[in-house]
Amino acid sequence: MSWGHGRGGDEDDESFDEFRENVDHAMVRILFGYGRSRLPLLIFGTLASVVTRVLDLIPAFILAVAIDSLFFDERPFGLPLVPEAWLPTTPGEQFALLLGIVFVVYTLEAALNWVNSWAWNNFAQHLQHEVRVETYDAMQGLEMEFFDNKQTGEIMSILNNDVNQLENFLTSNLNTGINIVVMVGGIGLIMLLANWQLALVSMLTVPLLGVASFLFVRIIQPKYYRVRASVGALNSRLENNLGGIAVVKSYTTEEFEAGRVEESSREYFEANWDAITTRIRFWPTLQLLTGYGYLVTLAVGGWWVINGAPGPFSGELTAGYLVMFLTYTQRFMWPMRQFGEILNSYQYAEAAAQRILGLLEDPQTLATPAGGETLERVEGRVAFENVWFSYESDDHGSETVLRDVSFAAEPGEYVGLVGPTGAGKTTLVSLLLRFYDVDSGAVTVDGHDVRDLDLESLRRSIGYVSQEPFLFYGSVRENIAYGAGEVTDAAIAAAARQAGAHEFVEELPDGYETMVGERGVKLSGGQRQRISIARAILRDPDILILDEATSHVDNETEALIQRSLGDLIANRTTFAIAHRLSTVRNADRILVLEDGELVESGTHDALLERDGLYANLWRVQVGEVEELPEAFLERTVRGRSNAED
Ligand code: ADP
């Protein structure tokens, strides 16, 4: 048994509170929900466990019979439940029978132990697997908002720690718990039947053990919590420092950082030492209690055997029964030491089950009507009708990000989205992808409100190249083919060529089979961007969204993409969010957003003519003026501070 892995106190769970389902019996619900098909295994394993524990009691009883009837001849030979006529009569045969019983018992016990472990582990491992997969699946279906407001670490912790906690409880603690019940109940009963008076003496220490074990867990819990908190803090510090090692070195703050690490490490050391000293005091205490319990039983029982019933006791006690009592006393007390741990681990497993259920049953899934409309072929007419939108954040109230935005893009139109940082450009395309739902108004595709469409069908028709091109760990080939199903190498290479990626991919060590992404070959921002553009091209979407698609791209690449942009945007409605206005210069229409409002709309030439915000931005970018007019700067600053809020 391991006291060392105890989980922390209540504080630990606070950050997860929002994942808590306010339901009782979360664990039972998970057991019966996910484990139902394998419930027979669980019952089978439990039965095996119970029978093993009962068998465990027999050898000591056999020894008692051997001592009393064969070694000392104090009682006639007899076995409970066995008719006398069936028993052998010579001491040699009787002894052989006893040996035979012990042989069978131990053999059977070993076999049942195997059955028990197999059944329990089988049940627990399958349950763990199913719960993890289901939980991940449920998590994936949650609204974007959920991910905005949660720390990745918390979600990871549910998928890992909580699911493991459940498995751990099932395979070790629940099994031990059942053992305690059977042993304490079974042995107690046998002892009471054999000699209830001496049985009471032996049982004196049992409640003490239970209480001591319970108190210990109560005392050690906060200490374990402190250990985990401090090791967490130490790890974050180390991770942070290693990540920022270039800054540390360039600012020559090594000494300062070494000091901070020393501080974190000392806190960890002290917390650990505190827990260890508590723990190493507890074990001798338990041993003392069990030892004294044994001593008292031996004293009273021994006196009884030698001199007859002492004081208030009455009846007869044989040496054999005393030996049996002493053996049972130990068996009886041993599992009680784990009483506190079992209770405690039950609490943690229940909390883990609650968090898992909380995630599984989170109501934040987008409300897509069952059997929402499926779009076979999208023409690509996209319209925003009086759209208002604000993010709901946990910490600060919601602020309106889009105000009454209306426009309509015709199929095949190339629409540029420009405006200062924080104006709401990314938000606007997120609404089209239905990462979020509008507060009021509507976003429509080919005249269908996106909320009425089948989510998968909607998103399948949209290609999205995000601001931060993300590559999964895998080959370049897999990254380009991501989400496109079965595609030929030629199609992949063609898409890569269009995105200006083919040349550099060819030069990578393994060409298209080179592993990229985290742990893979490091690519420049521009190269990642080009791969992610190739990914969008390959899907041949009806609607294409390029979110600052050229922001990571160097001038040379941009020129390359610009050249192929003609092919890229042909026959599909394209939204391009651009900081470099040259990217959208040729757009059919440019939408200018400012502080959540659509302030201008038109072609490049028309907007220059208009001499508004766009014209100002353009002049700055082409270097016609040194800086923006005062009034515009103010607005930008306002936009920025919104963005940073
Ligand atoms: P742009 O793409 O024009 O730079 P965004 O659409 O990214 O602007 O952001 C518009 C506003 O919405 C900003 O004020 C920003 O802080 C806020 N915002 C963006 N994403 C989120 C989010 N996930 N949760 C809360 N606020 C957000």
XYZ file of C-alpha atoms and ligand atoms in Angstrom:
672
model
C 0.000 0.000 0.000
C 1.246 3.472 -0.679
C 0.486 6.425 1.481
C 2.764 8.431 -0.702
C 0.429 8.941 -3.612
C -2.417 10.373 -1.567
C -4.275 13.132 -3.338
C -4.495 16.590 -1.971
C -6.941 18.491 0.152
C -10.012 20.363 -0.839
C -8.090 23.364 -2.077
C -6.858 21.280 -4.930
C -10.315 20.814 -6.251
C -11.388 24.406 -6.211
C -10.022 25.285 -9.598
C -12.097 22.460 -11.001
C -15.314 23.456 -9.363
C -16.926 24.471 -12.574
C -16.489 20.969 -13.870
C -18.374 19.546 -10.955
C -21.700 18.079 -11.671
C -23.934 18.628 -8.731
C -24.911 15.022 -8.634
C -24.595 12.391 -5.995
C -23.093 9.031 -6.719
C -21.089 10.229 -9.693
C -18.888 7.168 -9.446
C -21.806 4.795 -9.305
C -23.224 6.530 -12.365
C -19.984 6.104 -14.251
C -19.625 2.500 -13.106
C -23.074 1.609 -14.255
C -23.051 3.852 -17.287
C -19.744 2.813 -18.794
C -19.083 -0.425 -16.995
C -22.469 -1.987 -17.502
C -21.448 -4.354 -20.281
C -18.598 -5.621 -18.148
C -20.427 -5.651 -14.846
C -20.409 -9.478 -14.745
C -16.608 -9.274 -14.663
C -16.777 -7.012 -11.661
C -19.184 -9.308 -9.849
C -17.108 -12.327 -10.770
C -13.936 -10.665 -9.508
C -15.619 -9.614 -6.291
C -16.900 -13.116 -5.659
C -13.442 -14.541 -6.262
C -12.083 -12.019 -3.813
C -14.639 -12.887 -1.149
C -14.078 -16.631 -1.518
C -10.295 -16.124 -1.333
C -10.631 -14.223 1.903
C -12.848 -16.916 3.370
C -10.444 -19.649 2.291
C -7.722 -17.629 3.943
C -9.290 -18.374 7.312
C -9.167 -22.145 6.984
C -5.465 -22.949 7.553
C -5.452 -21.295 10.993
C -8.537 -23.261 11.918
C -6.915 -26.511 10.687
C -3.908 -25.714 12.866
C -6.236 -25.302 15.847
C -7.796 -28.698 15.149
C -4.353 -30.291 14.731
C -3.092 -28.844 18.006
C -6.139 -29.706 20.063
C -7.036 -33.097 18.613
C -3.790 -34.550 17.291
C -0.924 -32.910 19.149
C -2.517 -32.623 22.604
C -5.620 -34.721 22.437
C -7.804 -32.173 24.215
C -10.814 -32.536 21.968
C -12.114 -35.363 19.797
C -11.164 -34.956 16.128
C -13.885 -33.209 14.139
C -14.469 -30.729 11.382
C -17.454 -28.392 11.166
C -20.065 -29.253 8.522
C -18.534 -32.717 7.963
C -20.462 -35.785 9.288
C -18.386 -37.772 11.752
C -18.914 -40.984 9.795
C -16.924 -39.585 6.853
C -13.868 -38.768 8.923
C -10.861 -41.111 9.144
C -10.214 -42.676 12.501
C -6.442 -43.080 12.841
C -4.355 -40.022 13.775
C -2.121 -40.588 10.725
C -5.036 -40.453 8.325
C -6.562 -37.528 10.172
C -3.322 -35.603 9.915
C -3.089 -36.443 6.204
C -6.635 -35.144 5.740
C -5.705 -31.844 7.405
C -2.623 -31.506 5.211
C -4.770 -32.283 2.174
C -7.228 -29.534 3.113
C -4.450 -26.986 3.547
C -2.976 -28.009 0.191
C -6.306 -27.590 -1.587
C -7.016 -24.297 0.152
C -3.740 -22.658 -0.841
C -3.924 -23.949 -4.411
C -7.470 -22.727 -4.791
C -6.567 -19.407 -3.238
C -3.797 -18.821 -5.755
C -6.106 -19.638 -8.653
C -8.854 -17.377 -7.333
C -6.392 -14.593 -6.725
C -5.455 -14.773 -10.357
C -9.113 -14.725 -11.398
C -9.781 -11.783 -9.139
C -6.879 -9.671 -10.413
C -7.651 -10.511 -14.002
C -11.336 -9.618 -13.706
C -10.786 -6.399 -11.761
C -8.019 -5.112 -13.954
C -9.859 -6.048 -17.088
C -12.898 -4.151 -15.874
C -10.947 -1.118 -14.708
C -8.743 -0.821 -17.779
C -11.660 -1.029 -20.178
C -13.632 1.454 -18.144
C -10.695 3.846 -18.053
C -10.229 3.590 -21.796
C -13.899 4.117 -22.577
C -14.331 7.006 -20.191
C -11.248 8.753 -21.540
C -12.290 8.384 -25.164
C -15.847 9.494 -24.439
C -14.688 12.426 -22.360
C -12.326 13.563 -25.074
C -15.084 13.273 -27.604
C -17.474 15.268 -25.438
C -14.805 17.898 -24.874
C -14.180 18.299 -28.596
C -17.844 19.016 -29.112
C -17.866 21.933 -26.706
C -18.235 25.495 -27.827
C -15.148 27.547 -28.559
C -16.090 29.690 -25.576
C -15.303 26.785 -23.300
C -11.730 26.678 -24.553
C -11.339 30.447 -24.314
C -12.121 30.336 -20.635
C -10.396 27.160 -19.512
C -6.786 26.408 -19.029
C -5.587 23.609 -21.246
C -3.899 22.180 -18.164
C -7.203 21.752 -16.372
C -8.758 19.850 -19.220
C -5.650 17.716 -19.597
C -5.801 17.012 -15.917
C -9.324 15.660 -16.212
C -8.449 13.512 -19.194
C -5.384 12.151 -17.448
C -5.373 12.385 -13.673
C -9.049 12.068 -12.996
C -9.541 9.149 -15.306
C -6.484 7.441 -13.814
C -7.704 8.195 -10.325
C -10.872 6.295 -11.088
C -8.942 3.330 -12.411
C -6.599 3.382 -9.453
C -9.485 3.379 -7.031
C -11.142 0.471 -8.803
C -8.128 -1.781 -9.080
C -6.550 -1.272 -5.704
C -8.666 0.551 -3.196
C -12.087 -0.851 -3.898
C -10.635 -4.339 -3.819
C -8.954 -3.634 -0.503
C -12.181 -2.138 0.781
C -14.055 -5.323 0.002
C -11.299 -7.288 1.692
C -11.691 -5.213 4.811
C -15.415 -5.824 4.947
C -15.073 -9.557 4.355
C -12.120 -10.064 6.651
C -13.418 -7.972 9.498
C -16.961 -9.254 9.104
C -16.014 -12.879 8.447
C -13.289 -13.204 11.017
C -15.277 -11.296 13.577
C -18.168 -13.695 13.139
C -16.009 -16.825 13.383
C -14.237 -15.513 16.455
C -17.500 -14.585 18.099
C -18.869 -18.056 17.387
C -15.720 -19.786 18.630
C -15.433 -17.811 21.864
C -17.314 -14.546 22.024
C -15.622 -13.388 25.196
C -12.076 -13.678 23.935
C -13.283 -12.318 20.598
C -14.327 -9.078 22.287
C -10.877 -8.805 23.853
C -9.213 -9.211 20.454
C -11.512 -6.651 18.901
C -10.732 -3.960 21.456
C -8.033 -2.424 19.308
C -9.985 -2.498 16.060
C -11.924 0.735 16.504
C -8.733 2.362 17.736
C -6.995 1.328 14.530
C -9.830 2.653 12.413
C -9.837 5.985 14.216
C -6.038 6.288 14.121
C -5.973 5.558 10.408
C -8.757 8.043 9.752
C -7.052 10.777 11.773
C -3.771 10.144 10.058
C -5.317 10.668 6.644
C -6.944 13.868 7.857
C -3.639 15.193 9.135
C -1.497 14.109 6.201
C -3.850 15.354 3.466
C -3.109 19.074 3.720
C 0.557 18.209 3.917
C 0.399 16.196 0.725
C -1.479 19.045 -0.852
C 1.318 21.398 0.083
C 3.856 18.976 -1.380
C 2.016 18.852 -4.665
C 1.450 22.576 -4.807
C 5.129 23.219 -4.188
C 6.311 20.662 -6.704
C 3.923 22.255 -9.206
C 5.350 25.684 -8.479
C 8.894 24.363 -8.767
C 8.143 22.717 -12.099
C 6.522 25.829 -13.508
C 9.522 27.874 -12.442
C 11.975 25.441 -14.030
C 9.943 25.167 -17.198
C 9.550 28.902 -17.448
C 13.243 29.524 -16.894
C 14.310 26.960 -19.461
C 11.839 28.369 -21.958
C 13.133 31.863 -21.368
C 16.795 30.921 -21.059
C 17.740 33.304 -23.860
C 16.190 36.204 -21.949
C 17.832 35.092 -18.700
C 21.243 34.984 -20.335
C 20.897 38.190 -22.297
C 19.748 40.088 -19.216
C 22.398 38.314 -17.090
C 19.814 37.477 -14.448
C 21.256 34.011 -13.749
C 21.900 34.796 -10.099
C 18.399 36.156 -9.583
C 16.868 33.107 -11.240
C 19.081 30.700 -9.292
C 17.801 32.409 -6.141
C 14.191 31.962 -7.190
C 14.761 28.300 -8.004
C 16.472 27.790 -4.636
C 13.455 29.341 -2.940
C 10.978 27.115 -4.780
C 13.101 24.054 -4.171
C 13.360 24.858 -0.461
C 9.603 25.173 -0.178
C 9.262 21.770 -1.810
C 11.879 20.287 0.497
C 10.183 21.669 3.598
C 6.724 20.548 2.552
C 8.036 17.096 1.788
C 9.965 16.835 5.024
C 6.887 17.837 6.978
C 4.839 15.103 5.292
C 7.564 12.520 5.749
C 8.001 13.153 9.479
C 4.257 12.811 9.980
C 4.173 9.616 8.001
C 7.088 7.940 9.722
C 5.540 8.647 13.087
C 2.309 7.020 12.064
C 3.599 3.584 11.133
C 5.194 2.777 14.492
C 1.987 3.964 16.154
C -0.028 1.493 14.130
C 2.443 -1.264 14.828
C 2.253 -0.485 18.495
C -1.533 -0.685 18.465
C -1.599 -3.996 16.618
C 1.201 -5.316 18.808
C -0.631 -4.355 22.019
C -3.823 -5.893 20.696
C -1.933 -9.122 20.142
C -0.341 -8.873 23.591
C -3.666 -8.399 25.363
C -5.215 -11.372 23.523
C -2.176 -13.509 24.344
C -2.234 -12.452 27.992
C -5.927 -13.093 28.564
C -6.017 -16.222 26.366
C -2.791 -17.671 27.809
C -4.003 -17.196 31.342
C -7.251 -18.861 30.318
C -5.486 -21.925 28.864
C -3.185 -22.270 31.879
C -5.495 -21.402 34.784
C -9.012 -21.547 33.385
C -11.345 -18.624 32.758
C -10.007 -15.432 34.353
C -12.146 -12.867 36.204
C -15.452 -12.169 34.500
C -14.897 -14.760 31.756
C -16.324 -18.240 31.739
C -16.050 -21.422 29.694
C -13.104 -23.335 28.299
C -10.314 -22.310 25.946
C -7.951 -24.756 24.306
C -4.398 -24.049 23.124
C -5.452 -24.674 19.530
C -8.219 -22.078 19.685
C -5.842 -19.595 21.272
C -3.411 -20.041 18.381
C -6.286 -19.562 15.953
C -7.413 -16.443 17.793
C -3.966 -14.954 17.724
C -3.632 -15.575 13.995
C -7.056 -14.108 13.312
C -6.350 -11.121 15.515
C -3.482 -10.192 13.273
C -5.422 -10.801 10.102
C -8.249 -8.822 11.533
C -6.226 -5.784 12.400
C -4.009 -5.606 9.387
C -6.572 -4.406 6.808
C -8.001 -1.916 9.303
C -4.852 0.161 8.946
C -5.953 0.957 5.432
C -9.388 2.043 6.528
C -8.597 5.759 6.385
C -6.882 5.470 3.047
C -9.839 3.687 1.525
C -12.293 6.284 2.770
C -10.067 9.002 1.512
C -9.435 7.522 -1.884
C -13.149 7.007 -2.222
C -13.636 10.734 -1.727
C -11.073 11.518 -4.385
C -12.432 9.031 -6.843
C -15.895 10.478 -6.311
C -14.582 13.999 -6.928
C -12.786 12.774 -10.045
C -15.969 11.090 -11.246
C -17.868 14.328 -10.673
C -15.422 16.301 -12.772
C -15.538 13.710 -15.532
C -19.319 13.828 -15.540
C -19.151 17.618 -15.441
C -17.163 17.604 -18.646
C -19.199 14.819 -20.226
C -22.443 16.554 -19.527
C -21.330 20.150 -20.004
C -24.270 22.006 -21.495
C -21.985 24.275 -23.501
C -22.347 22.304 -26.673
C -23.582 24.366 -29.617
C -27.259 23.890 -30.103
C -27.424 22.356 -33.543
C -30.885 21.164 -34.309
C -30.927 17.423 -34.604
C -30.739 16.612 -38.275
C -29.803 20.165 -39.245
C -29.785 20.892 -42.957
C -26.890 19.471 -44.897
C -25.462 21.504 -47.738
C -24.374 19.355 -50.632
C -22.859 21.991 -52.836
C -22.394 25.460 -51.479
C -22.572 28.316 -53.911
C -20.931 30.620 -51.454
C -23.300 33.492 -50.846
C -22.419 34.738 -47.375
C -24.449 37.389 -45.620
C -24.259 39.055 -42.233
C -27.545 40.617 -41.221
C -27.428 43.124 -38.369
C -24.998 40.994 -36.419
C -24.240 41.890 -32.826
C -21.785 39.837 -30.881
C -19.881 39.823 -27.608
C -17.644 37.232 -25.994
C -18.770 35.926 -22.676
C -15.720 35.804 -20.541
C -15.524 34.445 -17.033
C -13.485 37.201 -15.472
C -14.737 40.429 -16.897
C -18.131 41.274 -18.215
C -18.865 40.914 -21.873
C -18.030 43.733 -24.227
C -19.659 44.162 -27.581
C -17.166 43.148 -30.245
C -19.353 43.440 -33.345
C -22.039 46.096 -33.635
C -24.769 45.809 -36.173
C -22.604 44.413 -38.953
C -24.403 43.836 -42.254
C -23.032 42.916 -45.660
C -23.534 40.307 -48.349
C -20.809 38.580 -50.349
C -21.775 37.038 -53.679
C -20.575 33.570 -54.711
C -16.977 33.725 -55.901
C -16.432 37.185 -54.540
C -13.046 38.045 -53.059
C -13.647 40.069 -49.900
C -10.878 41.820 -48.028
C -11.265 42.530 -44.313
C -9.134 45.318 -42.937
C -9.048 47.521 -39.887
C -6.963 48.189 -36.794
C -5.993 45.424 -34.377
C -8.903 44.414 -32.183
C -11.480 45.764 -34.624
C -13.205 42.373 -34.791
C -11.975 40.888 -38.088
C -11.101 37.475 -36.673
C -14.286 37.436 -34.663
C -16.287 38.053 -37.801
C -14.912 34.991 -39.572
C -15.267 32.926 -36.364
C -18.983 33.609 -36.535
C -19.065 32.352 -40.103
C -17.325 29.154 -38.981
C -19.819 29.087 -36.143
C -17.165 28.912 -33.467
C -19.585 31.187 -31.661
C -23.211 32.125 -32.101
C -24.346 35.690 -32.729
C -26.118 37.586 -29.947
C -28.631 38.962 -32.413
C -28.968 39.164 -36.162
C -27.964 36.275 -38.398
C -25.120 34.861 -40.443
C -26.318 33.060 -43.539
C -24.718 30.843 -46.159
C -26.678 30.530 -49.391
C -29.638 31.971 -47.537
C -29.552 29.404 -44.710
C -28.958 30.620 -41.186
C -25.752 28.874 -40.049
C -27.566 27.887 -36.859
C -29.926 25.719 -38.899
C -27.158 23.967 -40.755
C -25.501 20.730 -39.876
C -22.287 21.899 -38.233
C -20.081 19.397 -39.972
C -21.525 20.179 -43.368
C -21.037 23.906 -42.774
C -17.438 23.587 -41.699
C -16.598 21.117 -44.431
C -17.487 23.714 -46.996
C -15.160 26.288 -45.465
C -11.381 26.310 -45.739
C -9.672 28.180 -42.933
C -6.084 29.347 -42.809
C -5.676 30.766 -39.339
C -3.437 33.499 -38.050
C -1.288 30.988 -36.199
C -0.718 28.175 -38.661
C -0.803 25.011 -36.627
C 0.994 21.872 -37.693
C 0.256 18.557 -36.039
C 3.100 16.223 -35.220
C 3.261 14.165 -38.378
C 4.713 14.251 -41.870
C 4.361 17.238 -44.201
C 2.214 14.979 -46.334
C -0.168 14.175 -43.459
C -0.329 17.820 -42.515
C -1.340 18.899 -45.982
C -3.806 16.025 -46.378
C -5.296 16.724 -42.938
C -9.075 16.443 -43.072
C -9.120 15.827 -46.816
C -9.680 12.074 -46.680
C -7.996 9.897 -49.311
C -5.851 11.979 -51.637
C -3.127 11.169 -54.114
C 0.471 12.316 -53.817
C 0.035 14.249 -57.032
C -2.886 16.218 -55.578
C -0.829 16.988 -52.487
C 2.110 18.175 -54.545
C -0.186 20.285 -56.722
C -1.705 21.964 -53.668
C 1.768 22.544 -52.261
C 2.889 24.085 -55.538
C -0.054 26.455 -55.524
C 0.728 27.503 -51.986
C 4.387 28.004 -52.837
C 5.432 25.185 -50.522
C 6.571 22.523 -52.979
C 10.131 23.805 -53.469
C 11.141 23.996 -49.832
C 9.372 20.738 -48.970
C 11.384 18.959 -51.660
C 14.531 20.213 -49.986
C 13.592 18.905 -46.527
C 15.546 15.794 -45.447
C 12.730 13.360 -46.240
C 10.702 15.525 -48.584
C 6.984 15.097 -47.995
C 7.655 12.415 -45.374
C 9.621 14.794 -43.140
C 8.124 14.940 -39.669
C 7.073 18.445 -38.631
C 5.156 20.044 -35.801
C 6.144 19.798 -32.170
C 9.099 17.399 -31.867
C 9.525 17.479 -35.653
C 11.705 19.522 -37.963
C 11.422 23.207 -37.138
C 9.928 25.266 -39.922
C 9.867 29.027 -40.238
C 6.605 30.902 -39.752
C 6.383 31.473 -43.499
C 6.909 27.784 -44.248
C 4.259 26.738 -41.747
C 1.921 29.242 -43.311
C 2.501 27.857 -46.766
C 1.789 24.306 -45.618
C -1.383 25.442 -43.969
C -2.452 27.229 -47.156
C -1.775 24.029 -49.116
C -3.990 22.215 -46.593
C -6.847 24.615 -47.328
C -6.335 24.414 -51.097
C -6.404 20.622 -51.067
C -9.801 20.594 -49.439
C -11.080 22.660 -52.309
C -13.572 24.496 -50.117
C -16.452 26.574 -51.433
C -15.652 29.323 -49.002
C -12.094 30.207 -48.115
C -10.935 32.229 -45.144
C -7.397 33.546 -45.078
C -6.758 35.072 -41.667
C -3.775 37.369 -42.165
C -2.584 34.527 -44.287
C 0.424 36.405 -45.393
C 1.425 37.844 -42.038
C 4.158 35.300 -41.377
C 5.206 35.250 -44.924
C 8.290 37.001 -46.185
C 8.091 39.337 -49.157
C 9.247 36.710 -51.612
C 6.616 34.222 -50.474
C 3.960 36.836 -50.495
C 4.713 37.587 -54.105
C 4.530 33.856 -54.821
C 1.186 33.515 -53.114
C -0.116 36.647 -54.735
C 0.667 35.129 -58.077
C -1.172 31.903 -57.286
C -3.927 33.736 -55.449
C -5.744 33.992 -58.734
C -6.121 30.202 -58.858
C -6.688 29.986 -55.146
C -9.672 32.278 -55.017
C -11.201 31.350 -58.344
C -14.665 29.855 -58.016
C -14.940 30.342 -54.313
C -16.005 33.050 -51.968
C -12.886 34.231 -50.224
C -12.467 36.315 -47.096
C -8.965 37.606 -46.586
C -8.072 39.356 -43.361
C -5.121 41.529 -44.162
C -2.701 43.780 -42.434
C -0.716 44.354 -45.565
C -3.254 46.138 -47.658
C -1.430 45.085 -50.816
C -2.823 41.574 -50.224
C -6.370 42.767 -50.688
C -5.725 45.514 -53.181
C -7.311 43.417 -55.922
C -10.256 42.330 -53.825
C -13.723 42.709 -55.301
C -14.722 44.417 -52.141
C -12.920 45.586 -49.049
C -14.759 45.758 -45.725
C -13.227 48.179 -43.269
C -13.940 47.442 -39.616
C -13.311 49.797 -36.803
C -14.083 49.082 -33.195
C -16.623 46.423 -34.136
C -18.401 48.516 -36.709
C -18.359 48.225 -40.453
C -17.317 51.746 -41.365
C -16.436 51.495 -45.056
C -16.972 49.100 -47.890
C -15.943 49.165 -51.544
C -13.118 48.461 -53.950
C -9.619 49.703 -53.342
C -10.047 52.555 -55.774
C -13.448 53.535 -54.477
C -12.149 53.565 -50.901
C -9.154 55.706 -51.840
C -11.567 58.048 -53.511
C -13.597 58.211 -50.346
C -10.519 59.318 -48.448
C -11.563 57.751 -45.143
C -9.941 55.276 -42.763
C -8.834 52.924 -45.530
C -7.259 55.687 -47.562
C -5.328 56.763 -44.469
C -4.133 53.245 -43.741
C -3.065 52.854 -47.337
C -1.080 56.052 -47.409
C 0.818 54.997 -44.306
C 1.627 51.600 -45.756
C 2.897 52.863 -49.041
C 4.887 55.527 -47.202
C 3.082 58.521 -48.617
C 2.660 59.933 -45.151
C 4.879 59.482 -42.112
C 2.098 58.733 -39.720
C -1.619 58.482 -39.356
C -3.709 61.535 -38.664
C -4.156 62.276 -34.978
C -7.863 61.372 -34.927
C -7.225 57.943 -36.380
C -4.393 57.150 -33.989
C -6.741 57.824 -31.121
C -9.242 55.403 -32.496
C -6.563 52.773 -32.999
C -5.355 53.150 -29.445
C -8.917 52.677 -28.290
C -9.194 49.571 -30.415
C -5.940 48.240 -28.984
C -6.916 48.771 -25.412
C -10.111 46.901 -26.111
C -8.078 44.126 -27.570
C -5.926 43.947 -24.470
C -8.787 44.036 -22.007
P -8.925 41.555 -35.005
O -8.931 40.234 -35.655
O -9.555 42.639 -35.805
O -7.587 41.973 -34.512
P -10.437 40.225 -32.982
O -11.669 39.786 -33.657
O -9.371 39.223 -32.746
O -9.854 41.481 -33.715
O -10.823 40.833 -31.562
C -11.866 41.762 -31.383
C -12.077 41.999 -29.907
O -12.552 40.810 -29.280
C -10.822 42.377 -29.147
O -11.178 43.386 -28.228
C -10.425 41.127 -28.432
O -9.817 41.425 -27.207
C -11.743 40.441 -28.217
N -11.576 38.974 -28.272
C -11.065 38.267 -29.294
N -11.120 36.939 -29.046
C -11.691 36.815 -27.820
C -12.048 35.693 -26.999
N -11.816 34.442 -27.394
N -12.614 35.941 -25.796
C -12.855 37.209 -25.401
N -12.552 38.281 -26.116
C -11.985 38.122 -27.324
